[in-house]
Short mmCIF file of C-alpha atoms and ligand atoms in Angstrom, two decimals:
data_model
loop_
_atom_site.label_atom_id
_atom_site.label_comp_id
_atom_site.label_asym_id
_atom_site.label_seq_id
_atom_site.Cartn_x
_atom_site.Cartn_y
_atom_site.Cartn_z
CA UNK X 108 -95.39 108.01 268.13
CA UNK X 109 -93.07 106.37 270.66
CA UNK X 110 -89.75 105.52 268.58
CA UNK X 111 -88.17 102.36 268.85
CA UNK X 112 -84.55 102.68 269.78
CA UNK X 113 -81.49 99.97 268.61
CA UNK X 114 -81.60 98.56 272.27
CA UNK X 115 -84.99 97.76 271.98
CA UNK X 116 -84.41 95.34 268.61
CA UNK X 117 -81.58 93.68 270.27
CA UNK X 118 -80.93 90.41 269.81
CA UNK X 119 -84.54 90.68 267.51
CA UNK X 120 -84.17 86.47 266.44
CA UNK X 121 -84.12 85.88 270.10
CA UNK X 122 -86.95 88.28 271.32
CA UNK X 123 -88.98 86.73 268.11
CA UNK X 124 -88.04 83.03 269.47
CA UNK X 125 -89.29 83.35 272.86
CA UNK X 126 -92.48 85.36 272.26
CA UNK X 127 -92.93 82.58 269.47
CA UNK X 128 -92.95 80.02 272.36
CA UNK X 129 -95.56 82.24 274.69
CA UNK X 130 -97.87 82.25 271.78
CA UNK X 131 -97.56 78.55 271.29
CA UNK X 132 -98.12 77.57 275.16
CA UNK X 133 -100.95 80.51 276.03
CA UNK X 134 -102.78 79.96 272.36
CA UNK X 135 -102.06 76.27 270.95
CA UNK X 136 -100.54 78.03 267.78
CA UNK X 137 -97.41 79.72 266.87
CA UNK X 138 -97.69 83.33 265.46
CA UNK X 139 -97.48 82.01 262.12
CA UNK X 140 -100.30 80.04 262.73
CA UNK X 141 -102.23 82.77 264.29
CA UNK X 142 -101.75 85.10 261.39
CA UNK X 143 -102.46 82.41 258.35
CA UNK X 144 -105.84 81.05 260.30
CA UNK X 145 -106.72 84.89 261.06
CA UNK X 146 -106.08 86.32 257.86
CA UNK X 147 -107.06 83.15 255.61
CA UNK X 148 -103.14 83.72 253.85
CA UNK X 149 -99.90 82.25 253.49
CA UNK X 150 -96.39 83.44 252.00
CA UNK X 151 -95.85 82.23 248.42
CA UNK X 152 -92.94 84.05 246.95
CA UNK X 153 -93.79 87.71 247.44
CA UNK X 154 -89.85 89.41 247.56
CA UNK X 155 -89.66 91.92 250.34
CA UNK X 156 -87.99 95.22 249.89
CA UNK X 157 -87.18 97.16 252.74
CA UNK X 158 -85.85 100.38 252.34
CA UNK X 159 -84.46 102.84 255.43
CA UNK X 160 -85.91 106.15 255.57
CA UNK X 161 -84.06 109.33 256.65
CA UNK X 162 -86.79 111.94 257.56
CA UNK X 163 -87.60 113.36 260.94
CA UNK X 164 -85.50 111.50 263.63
CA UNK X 165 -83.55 109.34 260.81
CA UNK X 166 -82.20 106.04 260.81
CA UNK X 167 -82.67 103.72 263.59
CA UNK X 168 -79.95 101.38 264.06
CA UNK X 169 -81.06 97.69 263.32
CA UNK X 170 -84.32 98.60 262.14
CA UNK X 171 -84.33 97.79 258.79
CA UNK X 172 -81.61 94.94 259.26
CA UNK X 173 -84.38 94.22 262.14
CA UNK X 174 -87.07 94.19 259.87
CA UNK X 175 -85.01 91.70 257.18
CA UNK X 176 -84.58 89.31 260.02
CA UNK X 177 -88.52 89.11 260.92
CA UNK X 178 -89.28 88.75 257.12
CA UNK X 179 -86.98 85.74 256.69
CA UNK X 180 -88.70 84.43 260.12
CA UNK X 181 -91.96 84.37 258.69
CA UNK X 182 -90.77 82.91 255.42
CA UNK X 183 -90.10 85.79 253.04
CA UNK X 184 -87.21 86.34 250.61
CA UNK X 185 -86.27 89.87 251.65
CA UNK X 186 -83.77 92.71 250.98
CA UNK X 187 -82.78 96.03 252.29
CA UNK X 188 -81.97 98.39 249.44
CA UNK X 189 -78.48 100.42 249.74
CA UNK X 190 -80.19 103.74 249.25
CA UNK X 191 -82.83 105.17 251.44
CA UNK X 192 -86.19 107.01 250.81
CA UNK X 193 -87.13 108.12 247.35
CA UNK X 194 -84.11 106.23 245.33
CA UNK X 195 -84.20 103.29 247.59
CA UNK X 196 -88.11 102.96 246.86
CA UNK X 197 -87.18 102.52 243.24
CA UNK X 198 -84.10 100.57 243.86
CA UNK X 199 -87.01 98.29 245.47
CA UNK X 200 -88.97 98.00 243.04
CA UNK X 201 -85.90 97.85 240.42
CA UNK X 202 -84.69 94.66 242.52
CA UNK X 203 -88.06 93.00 241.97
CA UNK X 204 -89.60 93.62 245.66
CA UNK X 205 -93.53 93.23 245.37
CA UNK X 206 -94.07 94.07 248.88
CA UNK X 207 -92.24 97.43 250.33
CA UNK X 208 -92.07 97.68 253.93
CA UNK X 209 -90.83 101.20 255.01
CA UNK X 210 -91.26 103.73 257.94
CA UNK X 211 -90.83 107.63 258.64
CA UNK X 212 -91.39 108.94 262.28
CA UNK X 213 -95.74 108.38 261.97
CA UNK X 214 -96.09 105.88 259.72
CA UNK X 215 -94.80 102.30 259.07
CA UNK X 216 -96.73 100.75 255.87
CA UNK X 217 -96.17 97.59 254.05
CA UNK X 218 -97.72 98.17 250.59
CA UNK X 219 -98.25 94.77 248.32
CA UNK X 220 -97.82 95.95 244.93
CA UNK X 221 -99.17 93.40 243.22
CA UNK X 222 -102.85 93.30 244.66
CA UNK X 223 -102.63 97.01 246.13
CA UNK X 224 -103.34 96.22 249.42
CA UNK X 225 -101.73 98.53 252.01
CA UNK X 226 -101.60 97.89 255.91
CA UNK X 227 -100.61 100.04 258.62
CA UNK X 228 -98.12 99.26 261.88
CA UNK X 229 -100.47 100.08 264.57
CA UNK X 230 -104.21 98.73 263.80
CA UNK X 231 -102.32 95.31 262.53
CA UNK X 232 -100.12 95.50 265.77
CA UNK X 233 -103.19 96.13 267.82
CA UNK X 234 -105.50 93.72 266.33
CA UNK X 235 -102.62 90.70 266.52
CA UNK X 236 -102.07 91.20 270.13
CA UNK X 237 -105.56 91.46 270.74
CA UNK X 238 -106.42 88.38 268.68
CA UNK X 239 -103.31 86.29 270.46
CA UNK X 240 -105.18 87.67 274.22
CA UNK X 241 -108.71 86.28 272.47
CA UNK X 242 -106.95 82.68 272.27
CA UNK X 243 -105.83 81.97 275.71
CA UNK X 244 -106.52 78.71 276.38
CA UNK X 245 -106.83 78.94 280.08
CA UNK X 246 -109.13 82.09 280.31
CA UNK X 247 -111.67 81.82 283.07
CA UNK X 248 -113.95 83.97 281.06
CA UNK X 249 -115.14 86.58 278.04
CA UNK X 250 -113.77 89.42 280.45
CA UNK X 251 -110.57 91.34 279.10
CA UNK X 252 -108.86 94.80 280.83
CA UNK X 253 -107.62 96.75 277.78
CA UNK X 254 -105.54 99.60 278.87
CA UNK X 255 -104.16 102.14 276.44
CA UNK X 256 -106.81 103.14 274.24
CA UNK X 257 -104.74 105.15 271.39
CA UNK X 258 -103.78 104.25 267.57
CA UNK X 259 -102.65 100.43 268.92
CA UNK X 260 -104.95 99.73 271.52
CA UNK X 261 -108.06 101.41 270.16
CA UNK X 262 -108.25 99.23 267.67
CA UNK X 263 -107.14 96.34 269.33
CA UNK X 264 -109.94 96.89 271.55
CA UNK X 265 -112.61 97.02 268.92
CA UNK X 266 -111.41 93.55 267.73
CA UNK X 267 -112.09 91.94 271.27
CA UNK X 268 -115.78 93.93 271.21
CA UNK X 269 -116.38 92.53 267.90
CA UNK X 270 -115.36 89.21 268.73
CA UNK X 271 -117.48 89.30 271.61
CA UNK X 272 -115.05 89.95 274.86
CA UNK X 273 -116.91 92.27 277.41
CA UNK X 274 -113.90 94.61 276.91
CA UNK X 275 -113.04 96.88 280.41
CA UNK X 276 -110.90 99.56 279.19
CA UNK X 277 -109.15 102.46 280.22
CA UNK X 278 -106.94 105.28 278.84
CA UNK X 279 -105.59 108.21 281.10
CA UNK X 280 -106.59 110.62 278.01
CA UNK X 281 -110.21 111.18 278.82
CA UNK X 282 -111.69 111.91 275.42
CA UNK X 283 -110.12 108.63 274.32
CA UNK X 284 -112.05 106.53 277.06
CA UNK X 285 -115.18 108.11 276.11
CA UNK X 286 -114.45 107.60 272.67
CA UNK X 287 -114.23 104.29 272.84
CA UNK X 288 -117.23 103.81 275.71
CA UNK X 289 -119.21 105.58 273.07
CA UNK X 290 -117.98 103.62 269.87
CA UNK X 291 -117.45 100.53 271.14
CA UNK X 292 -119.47 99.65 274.24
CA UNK X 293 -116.12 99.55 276.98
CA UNK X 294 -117.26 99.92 280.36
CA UNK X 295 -114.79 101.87 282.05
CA UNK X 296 -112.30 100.61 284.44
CA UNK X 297 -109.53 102.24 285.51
CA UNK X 298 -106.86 99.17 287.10
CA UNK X 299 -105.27 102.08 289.30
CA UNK X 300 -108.14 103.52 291.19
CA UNK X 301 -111.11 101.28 290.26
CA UNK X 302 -114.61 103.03 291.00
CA UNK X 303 -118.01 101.93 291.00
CA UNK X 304 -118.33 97.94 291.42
CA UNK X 305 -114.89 97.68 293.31
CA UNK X 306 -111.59 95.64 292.48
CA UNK X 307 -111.46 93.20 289.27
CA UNK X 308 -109.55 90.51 288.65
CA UNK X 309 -108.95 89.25 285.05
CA UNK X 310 -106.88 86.43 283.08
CA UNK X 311 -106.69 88.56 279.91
CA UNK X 312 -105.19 91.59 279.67
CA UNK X 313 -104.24 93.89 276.66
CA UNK X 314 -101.89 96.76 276.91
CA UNK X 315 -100.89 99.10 274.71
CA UNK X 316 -99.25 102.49 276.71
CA UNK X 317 -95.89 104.00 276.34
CA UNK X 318 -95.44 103.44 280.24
CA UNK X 319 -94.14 101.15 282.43
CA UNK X 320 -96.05 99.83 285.18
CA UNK X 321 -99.52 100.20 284.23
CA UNK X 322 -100.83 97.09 285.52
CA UNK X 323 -100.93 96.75 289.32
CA UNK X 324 -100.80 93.08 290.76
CA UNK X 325 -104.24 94.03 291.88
CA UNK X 326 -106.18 92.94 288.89
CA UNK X 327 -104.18 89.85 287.77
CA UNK X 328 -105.40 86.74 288.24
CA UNK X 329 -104.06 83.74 288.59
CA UNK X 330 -102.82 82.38 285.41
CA UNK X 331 -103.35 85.55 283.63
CA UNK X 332 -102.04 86.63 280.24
CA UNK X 333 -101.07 89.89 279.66
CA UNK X 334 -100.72 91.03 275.74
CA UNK X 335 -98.65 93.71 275.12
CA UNK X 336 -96.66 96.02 272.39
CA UNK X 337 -96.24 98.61 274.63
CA UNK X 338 -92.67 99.74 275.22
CA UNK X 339 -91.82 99.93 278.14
CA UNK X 340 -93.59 96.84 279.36
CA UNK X 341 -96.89 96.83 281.31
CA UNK X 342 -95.26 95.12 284.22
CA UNK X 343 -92.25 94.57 285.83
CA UNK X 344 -89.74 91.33 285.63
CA UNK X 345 -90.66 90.63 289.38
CA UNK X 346 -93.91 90.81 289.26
CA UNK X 347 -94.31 88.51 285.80
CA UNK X 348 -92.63 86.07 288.33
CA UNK X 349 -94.35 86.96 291.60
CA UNK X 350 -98.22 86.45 289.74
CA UNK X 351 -97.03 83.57 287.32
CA UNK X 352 -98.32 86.16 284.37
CA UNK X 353 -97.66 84.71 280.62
CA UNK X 354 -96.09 88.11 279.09
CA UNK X 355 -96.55 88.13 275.35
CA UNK X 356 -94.31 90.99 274.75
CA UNK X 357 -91.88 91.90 271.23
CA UNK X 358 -90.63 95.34 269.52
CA UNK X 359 -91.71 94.59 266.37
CA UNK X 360 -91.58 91.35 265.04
CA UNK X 361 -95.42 90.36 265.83
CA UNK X 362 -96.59 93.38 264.78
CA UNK X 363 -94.96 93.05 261.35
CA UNK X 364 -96.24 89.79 260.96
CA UNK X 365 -99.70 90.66 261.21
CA UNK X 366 -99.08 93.48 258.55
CA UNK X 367 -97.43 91.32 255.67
CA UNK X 368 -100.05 88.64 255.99
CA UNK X 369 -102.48 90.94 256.38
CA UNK X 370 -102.02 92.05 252.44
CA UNK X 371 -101.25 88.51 250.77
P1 LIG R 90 -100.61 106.36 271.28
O1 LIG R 90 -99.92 107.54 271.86
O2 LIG R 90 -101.51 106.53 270.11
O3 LIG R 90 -101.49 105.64 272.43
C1 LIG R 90 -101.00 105.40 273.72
C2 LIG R 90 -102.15 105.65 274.67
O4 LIG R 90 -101.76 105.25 275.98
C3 LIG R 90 -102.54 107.14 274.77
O5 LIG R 90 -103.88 107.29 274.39
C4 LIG R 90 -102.29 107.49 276.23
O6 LIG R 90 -103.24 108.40 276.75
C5 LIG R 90 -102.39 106.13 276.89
N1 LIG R 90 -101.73 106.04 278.18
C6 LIG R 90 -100.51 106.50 278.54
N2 LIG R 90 -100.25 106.18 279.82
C7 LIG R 90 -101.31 105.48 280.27
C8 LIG R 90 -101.63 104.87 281.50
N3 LIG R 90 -100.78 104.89 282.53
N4 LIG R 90 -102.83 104.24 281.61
C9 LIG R 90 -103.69 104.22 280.60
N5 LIG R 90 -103.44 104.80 279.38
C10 LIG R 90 -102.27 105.41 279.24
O7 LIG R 90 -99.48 105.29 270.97
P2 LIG R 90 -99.60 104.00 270.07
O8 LIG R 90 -99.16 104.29 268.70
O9 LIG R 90 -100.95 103.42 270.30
O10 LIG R 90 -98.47 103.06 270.72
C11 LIG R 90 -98.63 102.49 272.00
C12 LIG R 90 -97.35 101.75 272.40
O11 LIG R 90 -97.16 100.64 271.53
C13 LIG R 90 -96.07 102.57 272.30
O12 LIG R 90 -95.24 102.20 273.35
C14 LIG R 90 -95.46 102.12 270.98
O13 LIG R 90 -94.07 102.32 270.94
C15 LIG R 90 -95.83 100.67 271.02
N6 LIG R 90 -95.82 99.98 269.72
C16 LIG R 90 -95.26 98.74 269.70
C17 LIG R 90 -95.28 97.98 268.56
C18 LIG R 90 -94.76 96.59 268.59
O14 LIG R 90 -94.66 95.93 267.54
N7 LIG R 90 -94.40 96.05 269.76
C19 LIG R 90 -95.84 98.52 267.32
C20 LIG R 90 -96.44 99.82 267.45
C21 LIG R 90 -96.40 100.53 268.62
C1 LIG R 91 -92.63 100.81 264.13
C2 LIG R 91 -92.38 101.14 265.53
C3 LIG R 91 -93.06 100.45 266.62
C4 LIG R 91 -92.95 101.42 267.68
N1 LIG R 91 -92.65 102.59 267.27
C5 LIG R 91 -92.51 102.62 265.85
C6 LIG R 91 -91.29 103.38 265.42
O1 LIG R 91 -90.26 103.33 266.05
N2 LIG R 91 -91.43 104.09 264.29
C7 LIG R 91 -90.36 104.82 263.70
C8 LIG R 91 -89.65 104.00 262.66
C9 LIG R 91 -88.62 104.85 261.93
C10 LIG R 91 -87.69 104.02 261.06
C11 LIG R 91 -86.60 104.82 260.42
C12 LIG R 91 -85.71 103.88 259.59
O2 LIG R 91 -84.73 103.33 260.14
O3 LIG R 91 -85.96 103.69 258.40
N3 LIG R 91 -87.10 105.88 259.57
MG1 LIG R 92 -96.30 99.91 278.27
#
């Protein structure tokens, strides 16, 4: 998995702010709104614990102090817990948290301990930025480019099939595209070299890659909204501005959203 570093969750209330205003102009709704009409749930008075784990690459600074910020964005009482991994866990619980949220190097969970439910980073990441692209109001059609097909975008992309996007999709891993051709009906469409019917345009696009630059100014169209976890971003600053491109674009804070509604 592509780590996070503390630059990335800088200034986190900020990043949260302004992707919070995207979402509102390209959907209608803010992200709070997205994830209560989506998953049919609001925050009542679940307590949060967060608790740093120390495994593999360790700490990353501001994630968990990251993390308490997004919680108390969304409207839950949260707390990080002074010791990490196994005695932080039950310092948690201790402390009366009935959700944990906490991440090693492959997984971040939140785990509601009340109902059971469990939810993991990437499909809810995935599926939230795919369900924000599904909402634009100015799309000129049920066409979407998804591009990065792995443990984000995979199932990010099976959200637009099921909702009924005719998904174009590419990943550079091969067994991945065919995977999901297979699975999930994509038609393959790679934005860099295009075969077959010649150049696309589209006004939705989903991204999920751990590269920069993966969308050429080739297949934007006018008005187009690109949706996108990936870090780096899909596109550069210049061309956002040269194509007029609504970026919907955040570390973490979306992401996490999605996961602690997802198991009210
Ligand atoms: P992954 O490694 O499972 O999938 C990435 C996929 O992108 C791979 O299948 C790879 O073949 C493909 N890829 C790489 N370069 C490509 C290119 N130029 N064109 C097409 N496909 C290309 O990684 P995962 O877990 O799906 O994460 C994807 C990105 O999302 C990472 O940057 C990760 O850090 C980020 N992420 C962001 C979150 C957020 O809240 N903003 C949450 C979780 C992940
Ligand atoms: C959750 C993010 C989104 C992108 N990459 C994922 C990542 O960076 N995962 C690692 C998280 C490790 C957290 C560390 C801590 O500070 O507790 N163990
Ligand atoms: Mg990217």
């Amino acid at each position: 998995m592509a780590l996070l570093t503390p630059e990335d969750l800088e200034n986190i209330n900020k990043q949260l702010q302004e992707a919070d205003s995207t979402v509102r102009r390209v959907t209608g709704l803010d992200i709070k709104g997205i994830c209560k009409d989506f998953y049919g749930t609001t925050p009542c008075c679940e307590k949060v614990g967060i608790v740093p784990v120390t495994s593999g690459n360790g700490i990353i600074g501001s994630f968990s102090e990251s993390l308490n910020a997004i919680a108390g964005y969304f409207g839950f009482d949260s707390f990080i817990t002074d010791m990490p991994d196994v005695s932080g866990y039950y310092e948690a619980v201790k402390n009366g948290a009935r959700i944990i949220l906490m991440a090693d190097d492959n997984t971040f969970l939140a785990h509601n301990l009340k109902n059971g439910k469990i939810a993991n980073n990437q499909p809810c990441t995935g599926i939230i930025y795919a369900e924000i692209a599904s909402r634009y109001l100015k799309a000129d059609s049920k066409e979407v480019l998804a591009v990065g097909l792995g443990k984000v975008g995979f199932p990010g992309a099976a959200h637009l099939a099921q909702k009924g996007f005719k998904v174009y999709g590419y990943d550079a891993d091969r067994t991945l595209l065919e995977k999901s051709v297979s699975s999930l009906g994509i038609i393959p469409f790679n934005p860099v070299s295009p075969e077959g019917d010649g150049q696309r345009k589209f006004s939705i696009i989903f991204e999920a890659t751990p590269c920069a630059d993966t969308i050429p100014e080739s297949v934007i169209s006018e008005n187009c909204v690109i949706s996108t976890p990936g870090i780096p971003c899909a596109i550069s600053k210049e061309l956002q501005k040269k194509c007029g491109v609504e970026l919907v674009m955040e570390p973490l804070g979306i992401g996490t959203a999605s996961m602690l509604y997802s198991i009210l």
